[in-house]
Amino acid sequence: MEKTKWRTRVVCDAGPVIHLDELSCLDLLSDFQEIVLSDTVWKEISGYRPGALKREDLPFVRSSGEISVNEPLLTMCRMFSLDVGEIEALALMEQSAQAMFLTDDAAARLVA
């Protein structure tokens, strides 16, 4: 069966990549155009599942540079006690309104 590339950009925190790799199911992400990870998220995944990011068939994109987080978003994230990786992922989402957000964190979904 031929794979089709969705013209969808995904912004992701560490949890989905880590857990899909634990289940040997990372190939579920292969149809996306790109999977954007902040530097913090990249480092977290590297610490738990370093092989996951070495998959050449997956379109992981490491976001470089500092990610600016506006004050209203930062306030909401603090109210829900989100960690830095989730905050950065949400800030990247604000920059890419058409992107899809993948997270395993219920509080991050509420903020999104």
mmCIF file of C-alpha atoms in Angstrom:
data_model
loop_
_atom_site.group_PDB
_atom_site.id
_atom_site.type_symbol
_atom_site.label_atom_id
_atom_site.label_comp_id
_atom_site.label_asym_id
_atom_site.label_seq_id
_atom_site.Cartn_x
_atom_site.Cartn_y
_atom_site.Cartn_z
ATOM 1 C CA MET A 1 0.000 0.000 0.000
ATOM 2 C CA GLU A 2 1.362 3.389 -0.990
ATOM 3 C CA LYS A 3 1.795 5.968 1.741
ATOM 4 C CA THR A 4 0.367 9.422 1.297
ATOM 5 C CA LYS A 5 1.962 12.442 2.899
ATOM 6 C CA TRP A 6 -0.539 14.617 4.684
ATOM 7 C CA ARG A 7 0.203 18.267 4.165
ATOM 8 C CA THR A 8 -0.054 18.584 7.907
ATOM 9 C CA ARG A 9 2.518 20.066 10.208
ATOM 10 C CA VAL A 10 2.569 18.552 13.675
ATOM 11 C CA VAL A 11 3.911 20.195 16.820
ATOM 12 C CA CYS A 12 4.584 17.662 19.517
ATOM 13 C CA ASP A 13 5.724 17.465 23.105
ATOM 14 C CA ALA A 14 7.892 14.559 24.246
ATOM 15 C CA GLY A 15 5.230 12.164 25.530
ATOM 16 C CA PRO A 16 3.696 10.999 22.247
ATOM 17 C CA VAL A 17 7.077 10.277 20.643
ATOM 18 C CA ILE A 18 8.379 8.478 23.740
ATOM 19 C CA HIS A 19 5.258 6.349 24.167
ATOM 20 C CA LEU A 20 4.834 5.515 20.489
ATOM 21 C CA ASP A 21 8.475 4.416 20.421
ATOM 22 C CA GLU A 22 7.946 2.251 23.519
ATOM 23 C CA LEU A 23 5.116 0.534 21.637
ATOM 24 C CA SER A 24 7.152 0.256 18.404
ATOM 25 C CA CYS A 25 4.483 2.387 16.718
ATOM 26 C CA LEU A 26 6.421 5.476 15.616
ATOM 27 C CA ASP A 27 5.543 4.634 12.032
ATOM 28 C CA LEU A 28 2.083 6.063 12.790
ATOM 29 C CA LEU A 29 3.728 9.492 12.453
ATOM 30 C CA SER A 30 5.279 8.857 9.040
ATOM 31 C CA ASP A 31 2.398 10.333 7.027
ATOM 32 C CA PHE A 32 2.848 13.826 8.441
ATOM 33 C CA GLN A 33 4.720 16.438 6.430
ATOM 34 C CA GLU A 34 6.845 17.474 9.413
ATOM 35 C CA ILE A 35 6.936 16.873 13.142
ATOM 36 C CA VAL A 36 8.254 19.977 14.880
ATOM 37 C CA LEU A 37 9.984 19.553 18.241
ATOM 38 C CA SER A 38 11.389 22.319 20.409
ATOM 39 C CA ASP A 39 14.972 21.954 21.594
ATOM 40 C CA THR A 40 13.761 21.088 25.113
ATOM 41 C CA VAL A 41 11.422 18.397 23.771
ATOM 42 C CA TRP A 42 14.201 17.030 21.538
ATOM 43 C CA LYS A 43 16.532 16.724 24.541
ATOM 44 C CA GLU A 44 13.839 15.037 26.648
ATOM 45 C CA ILE A 45 13.155 12.449 23.954
ATOM 46 C CA SER A 46 16.906 11.920 23.497
ATOM 47 C CA GLY A 47 17.220 11.201 27.207
ATOM 48 C CA TYR A 48 14.530 8.518 27.246
ATOM 49 C CA ARG A 49 14.396 7.104 23.701
ATOM 50 C CA PRO A 50 17.420 8.340 21.702
ATOM 51 C CA GLY A 51 16.803 5.906 18.850
ATOM 52 C CA ALA A 52 13.405 7.427 18.138
ATOM 53 C CA LEU A 53 14.922 10.615 16.727
ATOM 54 C CA LYS A 54 17.334 8.716 14.481
ATOM 55 C CA ARG A 55 14.563 7.290 12.313
ATOM 56 C CA GLU A 56 15.204 8.617 8.818
ATOM 57 C CA ASP A 57 11.689 7.761 7.674
ATOM 58 C CA LEU A 58 10.172 10.267 10.103
ATOM 59 C CA PRO A 59 10.149 13.999 9.315
ATOM 60 C CA PHE A 60 11.365 15.298 12.687
ATOM 61 C CA VAL A 61 12.325 18.981 12.617
ATOM 62 C CA ARG A 62 14.227 20.434 15.549
ATOM 63 C CA SER A 63 13.167 24.010 16.189
ATOM 64 C CA SER A 64 16.270 26.087 16.706
ATOM 65 C CA GLY A 65 16.609 29.313 18.574
ATOM 66 C CA GLU A 66 14.694 30.782 21.439
ATOM 67 C CA ILE A 67 10.940 30.344 21.410
ATOM 68 C CA SER A 68 9.046 33.405 22.550
ATOM 69 C CA VAL A 69 6.069 32.788 24.805
ATOM 70 C CA ASN A 70 3.523 35.563 25.195
ATOM 71 C CA GLU A 71 2.332 36.532 28.659
ATOM 72 C CA PRO A 72 -1.264 35.216 28.413
ATOM 73 C CA LEU A 73 -0.021 31.796 27.284
ATOM 74 C CA LEU A 74 2.650 31.717 29.979
ATOM 75 C CA THR A 75 0.057 32.601 32.632
ATOM 76 C CA MET A 76 -2.239 29.775 31.503
ATOM 77 C CA CYS A 77 0.657 27.317 31.427
ATOM 78 C CA ARG A 78 1.684 28.272 34.954
ATOM 79 C CA MET A 79 -1.906 27.861 36.179
ATOM 80 C CA PHE A 80 -1.850 24.288 34.862
ATOM 81 C CA SER A 81 1.743 23.611 36.052
ATOM 82 C CA LEU A 82 3.009 22.699 32.593
ATOM 83 C CA ASP A 83 6.676 21.920 32.104
ATOM 84 C CA VAL A 84 9.035 23.761 29.755
ATOM 85 C CA GLY A 85 8.639 21.283 26.888
ATOM 86 C CA GLU A 86 4.874 21.629 26.878
ATOM 87 C CA ILE A 87 5.083 25.421 27.126
ATOM 88 C CA GLU A 88 7.468 25.574 24.170
ATOM 89 C CA ALA A 89 5.270 23.224 22.138
ATOM 90 C CA LEU A 90 2.232 25.411 22.805
ATOM 91 C CA ALA A 91 4.197 28.540 21.844
ATOM 92 C CA LEU A 92 5.198 26.855 18.572
ATOM 93 C CA MET A 93 1.536 26.058 18.010
ATOM 94 C CA GLU A 94 0.688 29.753 18.296
ATOM 95 C CA GLN A 95 3.152 30.421 15.481
ATOM 96 C CA SER A 96 1.588 27.696 13.297
ATOM 97 C CA ALA A 97 -2.156 27.979 13.664
ATOM 98 C CA GLN A 98 -2.770 25.292 11.027
ATOM 99 C CA ALA A 99 -0.577 22.731 12.792
ATOM 100 C CA MET A 100 -1.855 19.774 14.760
ATOM 101 C CA PHE A 101 -0.815 19.481 18.425
ATOM 102 C CA LEU A 102 0.130 16.055 19.764
ATOM 103 C CA THR A 103 0.384 15.670 23.527
ATOM 104 C CA ASP A 104 -0.272 13.049 26.157
ATOM 105 C CA ASP A 105 -0.869 15.718 28.812
ATOM 106 C CA ALA A 106 -4.496 16.539 29.657
ATOM 107 C CA ALA A 107 -3.593 19.956 31.092
ATOM 108 C CA ALA A 108 -1.699 20.886 27.911
ATOM 109 C CA ARG A 109 -4.768 19.933 25.870
ATOM 110 C CA LEU A 110 -6.892 22.264 28.006
ATOM 111 C CA VAL A 111 -4.483 25.150 27.491
ATOM 112 C CA ALA A 112 -4.383 24.472 23.738
#
